[in-house]
Tab-separated table of C-alpha atoms in Angstrom:
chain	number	residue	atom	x	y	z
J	1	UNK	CA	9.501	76.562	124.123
J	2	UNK	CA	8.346	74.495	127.146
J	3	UNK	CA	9.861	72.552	129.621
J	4	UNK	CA	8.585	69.264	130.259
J	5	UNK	CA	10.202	66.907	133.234
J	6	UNK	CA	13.312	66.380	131.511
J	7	UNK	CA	12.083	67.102	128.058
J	8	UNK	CA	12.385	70.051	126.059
J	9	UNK	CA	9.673	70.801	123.686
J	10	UNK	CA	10.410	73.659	120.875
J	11	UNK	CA	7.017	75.675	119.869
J	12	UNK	CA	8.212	76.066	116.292
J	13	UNK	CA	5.188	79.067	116.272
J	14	UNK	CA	8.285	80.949	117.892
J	15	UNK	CA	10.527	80.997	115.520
J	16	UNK	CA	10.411	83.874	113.422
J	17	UNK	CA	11.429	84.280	109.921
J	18	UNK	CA	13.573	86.270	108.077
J	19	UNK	CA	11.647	87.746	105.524
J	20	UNK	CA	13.560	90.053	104.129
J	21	UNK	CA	14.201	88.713	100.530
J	22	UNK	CA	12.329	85.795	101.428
J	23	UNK	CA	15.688	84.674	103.156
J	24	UNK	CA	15.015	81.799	105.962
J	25	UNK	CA	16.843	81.857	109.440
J	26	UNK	CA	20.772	81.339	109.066
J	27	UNK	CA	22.047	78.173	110.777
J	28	UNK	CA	23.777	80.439	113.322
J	29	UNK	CA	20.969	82.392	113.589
J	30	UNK	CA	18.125	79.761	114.233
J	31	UNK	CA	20.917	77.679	116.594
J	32	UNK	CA	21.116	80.137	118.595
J	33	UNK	CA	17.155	81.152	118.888
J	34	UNK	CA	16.920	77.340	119.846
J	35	UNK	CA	19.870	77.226	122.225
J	36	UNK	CA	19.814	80.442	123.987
J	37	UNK	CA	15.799	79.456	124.577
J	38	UNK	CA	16.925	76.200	125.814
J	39	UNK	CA	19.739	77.757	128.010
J	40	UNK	CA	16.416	79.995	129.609
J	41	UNK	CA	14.233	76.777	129.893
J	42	UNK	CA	16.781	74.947	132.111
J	43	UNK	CA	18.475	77.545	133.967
J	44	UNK	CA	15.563	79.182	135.415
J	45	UNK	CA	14.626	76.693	138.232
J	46	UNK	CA	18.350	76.681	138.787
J	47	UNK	CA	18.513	80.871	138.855
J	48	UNK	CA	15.435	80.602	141.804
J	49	UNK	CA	17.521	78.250	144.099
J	50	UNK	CA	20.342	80.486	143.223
J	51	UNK	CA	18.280	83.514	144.713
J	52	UNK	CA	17.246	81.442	147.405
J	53	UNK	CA	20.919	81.088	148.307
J	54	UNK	CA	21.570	84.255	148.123
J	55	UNK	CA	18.891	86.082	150.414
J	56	UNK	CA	19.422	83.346	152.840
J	57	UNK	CA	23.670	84.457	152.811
J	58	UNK	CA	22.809	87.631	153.017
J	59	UNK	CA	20.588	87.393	156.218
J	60	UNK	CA	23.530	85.408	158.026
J	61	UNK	CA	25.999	88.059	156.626
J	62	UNK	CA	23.762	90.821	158.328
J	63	UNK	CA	23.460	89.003	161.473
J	64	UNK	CA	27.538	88.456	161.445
J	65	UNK	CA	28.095	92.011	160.532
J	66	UNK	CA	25.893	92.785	163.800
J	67	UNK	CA	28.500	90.650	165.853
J	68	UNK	CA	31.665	91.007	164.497
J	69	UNK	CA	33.587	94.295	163.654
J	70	UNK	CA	33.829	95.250	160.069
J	71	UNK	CA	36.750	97.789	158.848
J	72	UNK	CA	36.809	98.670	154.984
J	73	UNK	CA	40.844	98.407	154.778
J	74	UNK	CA	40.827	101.286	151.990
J	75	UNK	CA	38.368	104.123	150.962
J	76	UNK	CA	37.975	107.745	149.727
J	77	UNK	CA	35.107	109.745	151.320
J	78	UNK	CA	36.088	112.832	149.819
J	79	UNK	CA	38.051	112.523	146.852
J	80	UNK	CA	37.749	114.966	144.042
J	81	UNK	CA	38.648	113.720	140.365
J	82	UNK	CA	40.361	117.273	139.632
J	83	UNK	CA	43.062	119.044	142.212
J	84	UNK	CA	40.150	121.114	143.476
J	85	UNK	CA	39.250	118.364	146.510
J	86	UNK	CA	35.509	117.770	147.452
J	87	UNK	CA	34.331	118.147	150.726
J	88	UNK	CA	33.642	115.116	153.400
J	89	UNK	CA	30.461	113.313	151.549
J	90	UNK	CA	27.751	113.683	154.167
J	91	UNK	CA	26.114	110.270	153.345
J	92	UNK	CA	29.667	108.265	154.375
J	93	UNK	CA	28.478	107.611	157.610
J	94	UNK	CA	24.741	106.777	157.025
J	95	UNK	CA	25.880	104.542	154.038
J	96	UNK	CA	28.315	102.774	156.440
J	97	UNK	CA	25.314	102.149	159.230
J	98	UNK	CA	23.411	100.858	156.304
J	99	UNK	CA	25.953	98.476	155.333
J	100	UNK	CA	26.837	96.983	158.728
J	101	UNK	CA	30.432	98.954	158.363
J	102	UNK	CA	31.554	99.677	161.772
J	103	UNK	CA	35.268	101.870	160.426
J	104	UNK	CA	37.041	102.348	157.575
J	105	UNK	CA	40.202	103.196	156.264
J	106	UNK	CA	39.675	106.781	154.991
J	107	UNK	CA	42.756	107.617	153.018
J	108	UNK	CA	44.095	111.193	151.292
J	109	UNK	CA	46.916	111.116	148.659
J	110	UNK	CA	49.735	112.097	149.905
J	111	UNK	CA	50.697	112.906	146.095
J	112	UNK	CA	47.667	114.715	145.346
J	113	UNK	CA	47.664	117.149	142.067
J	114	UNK	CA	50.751	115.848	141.182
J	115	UNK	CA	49.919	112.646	139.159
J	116	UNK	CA	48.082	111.613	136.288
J	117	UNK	CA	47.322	108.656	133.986
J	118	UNK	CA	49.408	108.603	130.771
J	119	UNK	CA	49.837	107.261	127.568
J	120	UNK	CA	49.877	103.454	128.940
J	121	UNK	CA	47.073	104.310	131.583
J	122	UNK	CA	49.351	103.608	134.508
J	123	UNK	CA	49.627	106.836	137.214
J	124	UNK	CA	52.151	108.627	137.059
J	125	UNK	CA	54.313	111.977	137.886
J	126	UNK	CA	53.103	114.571	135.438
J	127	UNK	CA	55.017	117.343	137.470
J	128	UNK	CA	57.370	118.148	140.399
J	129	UNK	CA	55.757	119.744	143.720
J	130	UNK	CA	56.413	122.961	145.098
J	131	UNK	CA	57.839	122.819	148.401
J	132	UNK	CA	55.723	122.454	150.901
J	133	UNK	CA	52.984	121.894	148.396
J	134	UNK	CA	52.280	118.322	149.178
J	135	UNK	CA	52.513	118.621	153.220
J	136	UNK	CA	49.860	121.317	153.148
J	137	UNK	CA	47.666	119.942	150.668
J	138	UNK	CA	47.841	116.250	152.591
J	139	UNK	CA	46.327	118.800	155.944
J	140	UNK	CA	43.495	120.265	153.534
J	141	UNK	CA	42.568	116.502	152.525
J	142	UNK	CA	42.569	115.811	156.193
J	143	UNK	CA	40.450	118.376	157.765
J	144	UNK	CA	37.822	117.933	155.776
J	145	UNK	CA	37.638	114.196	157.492
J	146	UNK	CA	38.257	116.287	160.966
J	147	UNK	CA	35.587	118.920	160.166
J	148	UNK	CA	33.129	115.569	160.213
J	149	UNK	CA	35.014	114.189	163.152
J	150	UNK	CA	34.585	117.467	165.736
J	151	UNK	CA	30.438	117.813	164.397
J	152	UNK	CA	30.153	114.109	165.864
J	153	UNK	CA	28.988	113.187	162.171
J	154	UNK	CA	31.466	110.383	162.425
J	155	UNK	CA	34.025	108.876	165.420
J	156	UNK	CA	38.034	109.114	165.006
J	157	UNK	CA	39.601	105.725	165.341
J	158	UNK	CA	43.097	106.080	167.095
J	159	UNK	CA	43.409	102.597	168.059
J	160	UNK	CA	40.963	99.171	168.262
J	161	UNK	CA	39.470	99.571	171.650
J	162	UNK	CA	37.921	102.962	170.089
J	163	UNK	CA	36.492	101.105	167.252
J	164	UNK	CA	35.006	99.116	169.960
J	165	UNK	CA	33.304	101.490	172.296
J	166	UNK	CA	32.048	103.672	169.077
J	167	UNK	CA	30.152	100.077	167.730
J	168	UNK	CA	28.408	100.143	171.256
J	169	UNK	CA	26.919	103.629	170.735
J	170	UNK	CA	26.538	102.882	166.768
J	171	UNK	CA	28.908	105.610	165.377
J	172	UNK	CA	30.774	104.500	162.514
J	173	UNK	CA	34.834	105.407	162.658
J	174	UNK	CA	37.541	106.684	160.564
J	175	UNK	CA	40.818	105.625	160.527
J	176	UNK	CA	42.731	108.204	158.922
J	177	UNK	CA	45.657	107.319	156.007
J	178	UNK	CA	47.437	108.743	153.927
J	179	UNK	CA	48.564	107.214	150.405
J	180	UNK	CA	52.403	107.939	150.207
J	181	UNK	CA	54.760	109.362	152.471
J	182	UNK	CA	55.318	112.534	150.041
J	183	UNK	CA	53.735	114.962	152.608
J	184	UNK	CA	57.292	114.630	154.769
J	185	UNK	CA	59.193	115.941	152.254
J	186	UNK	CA	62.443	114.710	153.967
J	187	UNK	CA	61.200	116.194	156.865
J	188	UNK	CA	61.134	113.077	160.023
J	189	UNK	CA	59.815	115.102	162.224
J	190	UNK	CA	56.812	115.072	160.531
J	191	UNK	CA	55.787	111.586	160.934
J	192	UNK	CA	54.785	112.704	164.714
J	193	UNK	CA	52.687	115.781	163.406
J	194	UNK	CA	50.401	113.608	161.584
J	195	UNK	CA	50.121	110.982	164.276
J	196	UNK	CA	49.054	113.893	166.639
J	197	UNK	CA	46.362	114.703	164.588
J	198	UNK	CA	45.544	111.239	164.636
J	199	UNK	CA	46.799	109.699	161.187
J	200	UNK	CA	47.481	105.946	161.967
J	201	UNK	CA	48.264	104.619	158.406
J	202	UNK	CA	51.303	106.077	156.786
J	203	UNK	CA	51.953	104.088	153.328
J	204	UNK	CA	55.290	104.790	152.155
J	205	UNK	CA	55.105	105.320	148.648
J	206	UNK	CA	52.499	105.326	146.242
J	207	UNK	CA	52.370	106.754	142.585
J	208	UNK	CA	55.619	108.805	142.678
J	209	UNK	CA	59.305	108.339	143.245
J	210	UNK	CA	59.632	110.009	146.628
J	211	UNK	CA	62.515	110.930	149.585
J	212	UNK	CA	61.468	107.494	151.025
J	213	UNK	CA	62.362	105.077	148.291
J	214	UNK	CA	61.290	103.788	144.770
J	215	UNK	CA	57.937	102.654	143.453
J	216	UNK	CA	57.299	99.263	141.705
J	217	UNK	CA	55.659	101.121	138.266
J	218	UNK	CA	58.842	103.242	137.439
J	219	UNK	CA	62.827	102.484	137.039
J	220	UNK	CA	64.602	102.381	140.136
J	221	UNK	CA	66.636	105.618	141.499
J	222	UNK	CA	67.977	104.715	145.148
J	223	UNK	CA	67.198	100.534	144.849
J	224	UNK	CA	64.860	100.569	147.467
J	225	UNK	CA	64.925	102.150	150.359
J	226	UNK	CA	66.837	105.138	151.516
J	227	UNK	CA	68.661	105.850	154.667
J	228	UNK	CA	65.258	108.736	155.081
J	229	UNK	CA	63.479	106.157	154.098
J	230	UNK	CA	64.829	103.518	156.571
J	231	UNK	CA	64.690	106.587	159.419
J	232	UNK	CA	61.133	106.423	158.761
J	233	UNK	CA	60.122	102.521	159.269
């Protein structure tokens, strides 16, 4: 097939034929030899500027990311797929140098061992927690993150102006979060403990039905908010 100005010339040499029972092409078959050739013919000169475009967005977005301060709003550096948690992944803070990521939202689940797909492929609560269970194992999630922090592998982000003066010295931050106020366990007293240790996102709910309030996946039980749950906010 060859492209001429405007003109598209089929090289019927390239064609093959179906020669198995001395059957020619099908019409589908030989429509789509010609069209999907066709499609290649035109679309390559377009596919080159479209590469052109791209580099040349990807330069600017390198030299923005250099100016500006970039925060991934949600991320796992050390989530495990079973309940057995993996440790901080060394490469996180490389990886975010690499990518012009100045902090990110590094969150544990508060709900953690408790929940698992089912049957429809939504999450959901397979089991109840022990007490204590989920306050504990939020801490475990969490000092893995703070093992990182204290070897200067990667800064802690309590607030924007540290974000700031850890760009100028080129040390990625973490902002820690935790997915679902389950580690509280009724307990408000709690919300302080994990801002001491320097949590700064604390999302209410997440995959489970907790002291806080209901979740949008599963029938109502208190119809929003409770009066914990209202203590809380």
């Amino acid at each position: 097939m060859l492209e001429h100005g405007n003109q598209l010339q089929i090289n019927v040499n390239m064609i093959k034929i179906d020669r198995r029972g001395d059957r020619l092409l099908s019409r589908r078959r030989f429509l789509s030899t010609v069209l999907g050739g066709a499609a290649t013919a035109y679309a390559a000169p377009s596919l080159l500027d479209c590469f052109r475009r791209e580099t040349s967005l990807i330069a600017e977005a390198a030299e923005l990311s250099r100016e500006a301060v970039t925060v991934d709003l949600h991320c796992h550096p050390n989530l495990g797929g079973s309940r057995k948690l993996a440790e901080f992944d060394s490469d996180v803070p490389d990886n975010m140098r690499a990518g012009g990521l100045d902090a990110g939202v590094f969150a544990v689940r508060g709900d953690h061992g408790t929940i698992r797909r089912n049957s429809s492929g939504r999450y959901a609560e397979y089991r109840k927690a022990d007490p204590g269970e989920l306050f504990q194992g939020s801490q475990d999630q969490l000092d893995k993150v703070l093992k990182a922090i204290k070897a200067e592998k990667i800064g802690l982000a309590q607030s924007p102006v540290d974000i700031l003066e850890a760009k100028k010295k080129g040390l990625p931050c973490a902002i820690l979060a935790i997915e679902g106020s389950d580690p509280l366990e009724g307990d408000l007293s709690r919300v302080k403990f994990f801002y001491d240790i320097g949590v700064r996102v604390l999302q209410l709910m997440h995959y489970r039905i907790n002291e806080i309030g209901d979740i949008q996946t599963e029938d109502p039980r208190h119809k929003g908010l409770t009066a914990f749950g209202l203590d809380v906010v």
